[in-house]
């Protein structure tokens, strides 16, 4: 089973690159992410994944599977108010930038949604997907909780993804900081 999922993920490589570059071009900050929410919503629609948007705070909560147990996967999707000067063909031109990898985080969660949806009947419960805004301003987690992300169904366990380029590939590290307790793989 794991080998099959790895193959499916590898087959999505070009699609994941496209999604990440698309998101990289439309960075938005804090709790106002209308273009980002629209983009992610369209991808979820294409996958037939059920979701709810709380547009006043740009929170997206998707759900795959059925059952009594619920596992939450969370990725952030906001950007920084920094002018991008990379010169990349897919660079942002709106005065903001995905300088912390949140475009990658959102892409990873979209990729997980695609694979989970393909294996929905095999899931022993519900996987809730949280696309969180406002990570850089520390307002997004509160907005997501207030939107009800931890209920209906109740979340039993959660995992939050965050990339960290300073740790060499294949190394495991951990730290405690502004993002809480972090584990890097």
mmCIF file of C-alpha atoms in Angstrom, residues 55-174:
data_model
loop_
_atom_site.group_PDB
_atom_site.id
_atom_site.type_symbol
_atom_site.label_atom_id
_atom_site.label_comp_id
_atom_site.label_asym_id
_atom_site.label_seq_id
_atom_site.Cartn_x
_atom_site.Cartn_y
_atom_site.Cartn_z
ATOM 1 C CA UNK A 55 -14.528 33.723 3.773
ATOM 2 C CA UNK A 56 -14.525 36.402 6.481
ATOM 3 C CA UNK A 57 -11.271 34.876 7.810
ATOM 4 C CA UNK A 58 -10.131 32.858 4.747
ATOM 5 C CA UNK A 59 -10.285 29.502 6.532
ATOM 6 C CA UNK A 60 -10.903 26.391 4.432
ATOM 7 C CA UNK A 61 -11.883 23.148 6.149
ATOM 8 C CA UNK A 62 -12.098 20.068 3.925
ATOM 9 C CA UNK A 63 -13.126 16.584 4.936
ATOM 10 C CA UNK A 64 -12.424 13.144 3.474
ATOM 11 C CA UNK A 65 -13.638 9.801 4.820
ATOM 12 C CA UNK A 66 -16.223 8.610 7.304
ATOM 13 C CA UNK A 67 -16.151 7.216 10.790
ATOM 14 C CA UNK A 68 -15.889 8.029 14.465
ATOM 15 C CA UNK A 69 -12.224 8.990 14.603
ATOM 16 C CA UNK A 70 -10.901 12.220 13.077
ATOM 17 C CA UNK A 71 -7.338 13.189 12.218
ATOM 18 C CA UNK A 72 -6.562 16.772 11.182
ATOM 19 C CA UNK A 73 -3.845 17.826 8.735
ATOM 20 C CA UNK A 74 -3.016 21.540 8.793
ATOM 21 C CA UNK A 75 -1.043 23.754 6.453
ATOM 22 C CA UNK A 76 -0.783 27.505 6.357
ATOM 23 C CA UNK A 77 -1.254 29.563 3.189
ATOM 24 C CA UNK A 78 -0.582 33.223 3.996
ATOM 25 C CA UNK A 79 2.383 35.281 2.806
ATOM 26 C CA UNK A 80 4.618 38.082 4.012
ATOM 27 C CA UNK A 81 4.297 41.793 3.120
ATOM 28 C CA UNK A 82 7.686 41.677 1.381
ATOM 29 C CA UNK A 83 8.482 42.668 -2.211
ATOM 30 C CA UNK A 84 9.781 39.674 -4.168
ATOM 31 C CA UNK A 85 13.028 40.299 -6.056
ATOM 32 C CA UNK A 86 13.851 36.774 -7.241
ATOM 33 C CA UNK A 87 13.286 37.425 -10.929
ATOM 34 C CA UNK A 88 11.641 34.030 -11.298
ATOM 35 C CA UNK A 89 9.129 33.666 -14.127
ATOM 36 C CA UNK A 90 6.469 32.806 -11.519
ATOM 37 C CA UNK A 91 7.435 35.545 -9.042
ATOM 38 C CA UNK A 92 4.812 37.597 -7.280
ATOM 39 C CA UNK A 93 4.241 41.105 -8.524
ATOM 40 C CA UNK A 94 1.772 42.360 -5.921
ATOM 41 C CA UNK A 95 4.099 43.531 -3.141
ATOM 42 C CA UNK A 96 3.799 40.349 -1.076
ATOM 43 C CA UNK A 97 5.814 37.151 -1.150
ATOM 44 C CA UNK A 98 5.639 33.526 -0.094
ATOM 45 C CA UNK A 99 9.024 33.819 1.587
ATOM 46 C CA UNK A 100 8.380 31.174 4.254
ATOM 47 C CA UNK A 101 7.134 28.384 2.031
ATOM 48 C CA UNK A 102 3.433 28.645 2.753
ATOM 49 C CA UNK A 103 2.728 28.216 -0.960
ATOM 50 C CA UNK A 104 4.512 24.872 -0.647
ATOM 51 C CA UNK A 105 2.586 24.005 2.523
ATOM 52 C CA UNK A 106 -0.762 24.592 0.814
ATOM 53 C CA UNK A 107 0.420 22.583 -2.208
ATOM 54 C CA UNK A 108 1.453 19.668 0.006
ATOM 55 C CA UNK A 109 -1.987 19.635 1.616
ATOM 56 C CA UNK A 110 -3.664 19.739 -1.807
ATOM 57 C CA UNK A 111 -1.503 16.777 -2.838
ATOM 58 C CA UNK A 112 -2.499 14.932 0.325
ATOM 59 C CA UNK A 113 -6.152 15.691 -0.447
ATOM 60 C CA UNK A 114 -5.802 14.161 -3.908
ATOM 61 C CA UNK A 115 -4.224 10.968 -2.591
ATOM 62 C CA UNK A 116 -6.590 10.681 0.375
ATOM 63 C CA UNK A 117 -9.611 11.164 -1.874
ATOM 64 C CA UNK A 118 -8.349 8.375 -4.157
ATOM 65 C CA UNK A 119 -8.161 6.087 -1.101
ATOM 66 C CA UNK A 120 -11.210 7.407 0.741
ATOM 67 C CA UNK A 121 -12.886 3.996 1.071
ATOM 68 C CA UNK A 122 -9.761 2.617 2.761
ATOM 69 C CA UNK A 123 -9.631 5.307 5.458
ATOM 70 C CA UNK A 124 -10.548 4.089 8.965
ATOM 71 C CA UNK A 125 -12.078 7.456 9.831
ATOM 72 C CA UNK A 126 -12.222 11.095 8.808
ATOM 73 C CA UNK A 127 -9.276 13.200 7.712
ATOM 74 C CA UNK A 128 -9.949 16.891 8.100
ATOM 75 C CA UNK A 129 -7.796 19.283 6.093
ATOM 76 C CA UNK A 130 -7.240 22.783 7.433
ATOM 77 C CA UNK A 131 -5.926 25.426 5.057
ATOM 78 C CA UNK A 132 -5.023 28.098 7.600
ATOM 79 C CA UNK A 133 -4.497 31.830 6.999
ATOM 80 C CA UNK A 134 -2.802 34.257 9.350
ATOM 81 C CA UNK A 135 0.076 32.091 10.538
ATOM 82 C CA UNK A 136 2.524 34.965 10.177
ATOM 83 C CA UNK A 137 0.338 37.231 12.341
ATOM 84 C CA UNK A 138 -0.627 34.493 14.823
ATOM 85 C CA UNK A 139 -4.336 35.202 14.120
ATOM 86 C CA UNK A 140 -5.125 32.259 11.852
ATOM 87 C CA UNK A 141 -5.184 29.430 14.391
ATOM 88 C CA UNK A 142 -7.654 31.326 16.560
ATOM 89 C CA UNK A 143 -9.807 32.096 13.511
ATOM 90 C CA UNK A 144 -9.796 28.417 12.516
ATOM 91 C CA UNK A 145 -10.755 27.248 16.002
ATOM 92 C CA UNK A 146 -13.519 29.853 16.174
ATOM 93 C CA UNK A 147 -14.719 28.650 12.737
ATOM 94 C CA UNK A 148 -15.171 25.196 14.290
ATOM 95 C CA UNK A 149 -12.260 23.259 12.814
ATOM 96 C CA UNK A 150 -11.938 21.081 15.921
ATOM 97 C CA UNK A 151 -15.581 19.952 15.912
ATOM 98 C CA UNK A 152 -18.151 18.277 13.650
ATOM 99 C CA UNK A 153 -16.530 15.804 13.799
ATOM 100 C CA UNK A 154 -14.367 16.273 16.867
ATOM 101 C CA UNK A 155 -10.639 16.141 16.068
ATOM 102 C CA UNK A 156 -8.853 13.351 17.940
ATOM 103 C CA UNK A 157 -5.326 14.121 16.719
ATOM 104 C CA UNK A 158 -3.637 16.666 14.476
ATOM 105 C CA UNK A 159 -0.467 17.195 12.450
ATOM 106 C CA UNK A 160 0.790 20.563 11.236
ATOM 107 C CA UNK A 161 3.270 20.724 8.372
ATOM 108 C CA UNK A 162 6.043 23.292 8.037
ATOM 109 C CA UNK A 163 9.139 23.185 5.841
ATOM 110 C CA UNK A 164 12.498 24.284 7.194
ATOM 111 C CA UNK A 165 15.344 24.596 4.697
ATOM 112 C CA UNK A 166 18.198 24.728 7.220
ATOM 113 C CA UNK A 167 17.879 21.047 8.161
ATOM 114 C CA UNK A 168 19.642 18.716 5.693
ATOM 115 C CA UNK A 169 17.434 16.251 3.821
ATOM 116 C CA UNK A 170 17.046 13.006 5.740
ATOM 117 C CA UNK A 171 17.741 14.599 9.112
ATOM 118 C CA UNK A 172 15.228 14.823 11.924
ATOM 119 C CA UNK A 173 15.279 17.910 14.127
ATOM 120 C CA UNK A 174 12.993 19.599 16.610
#
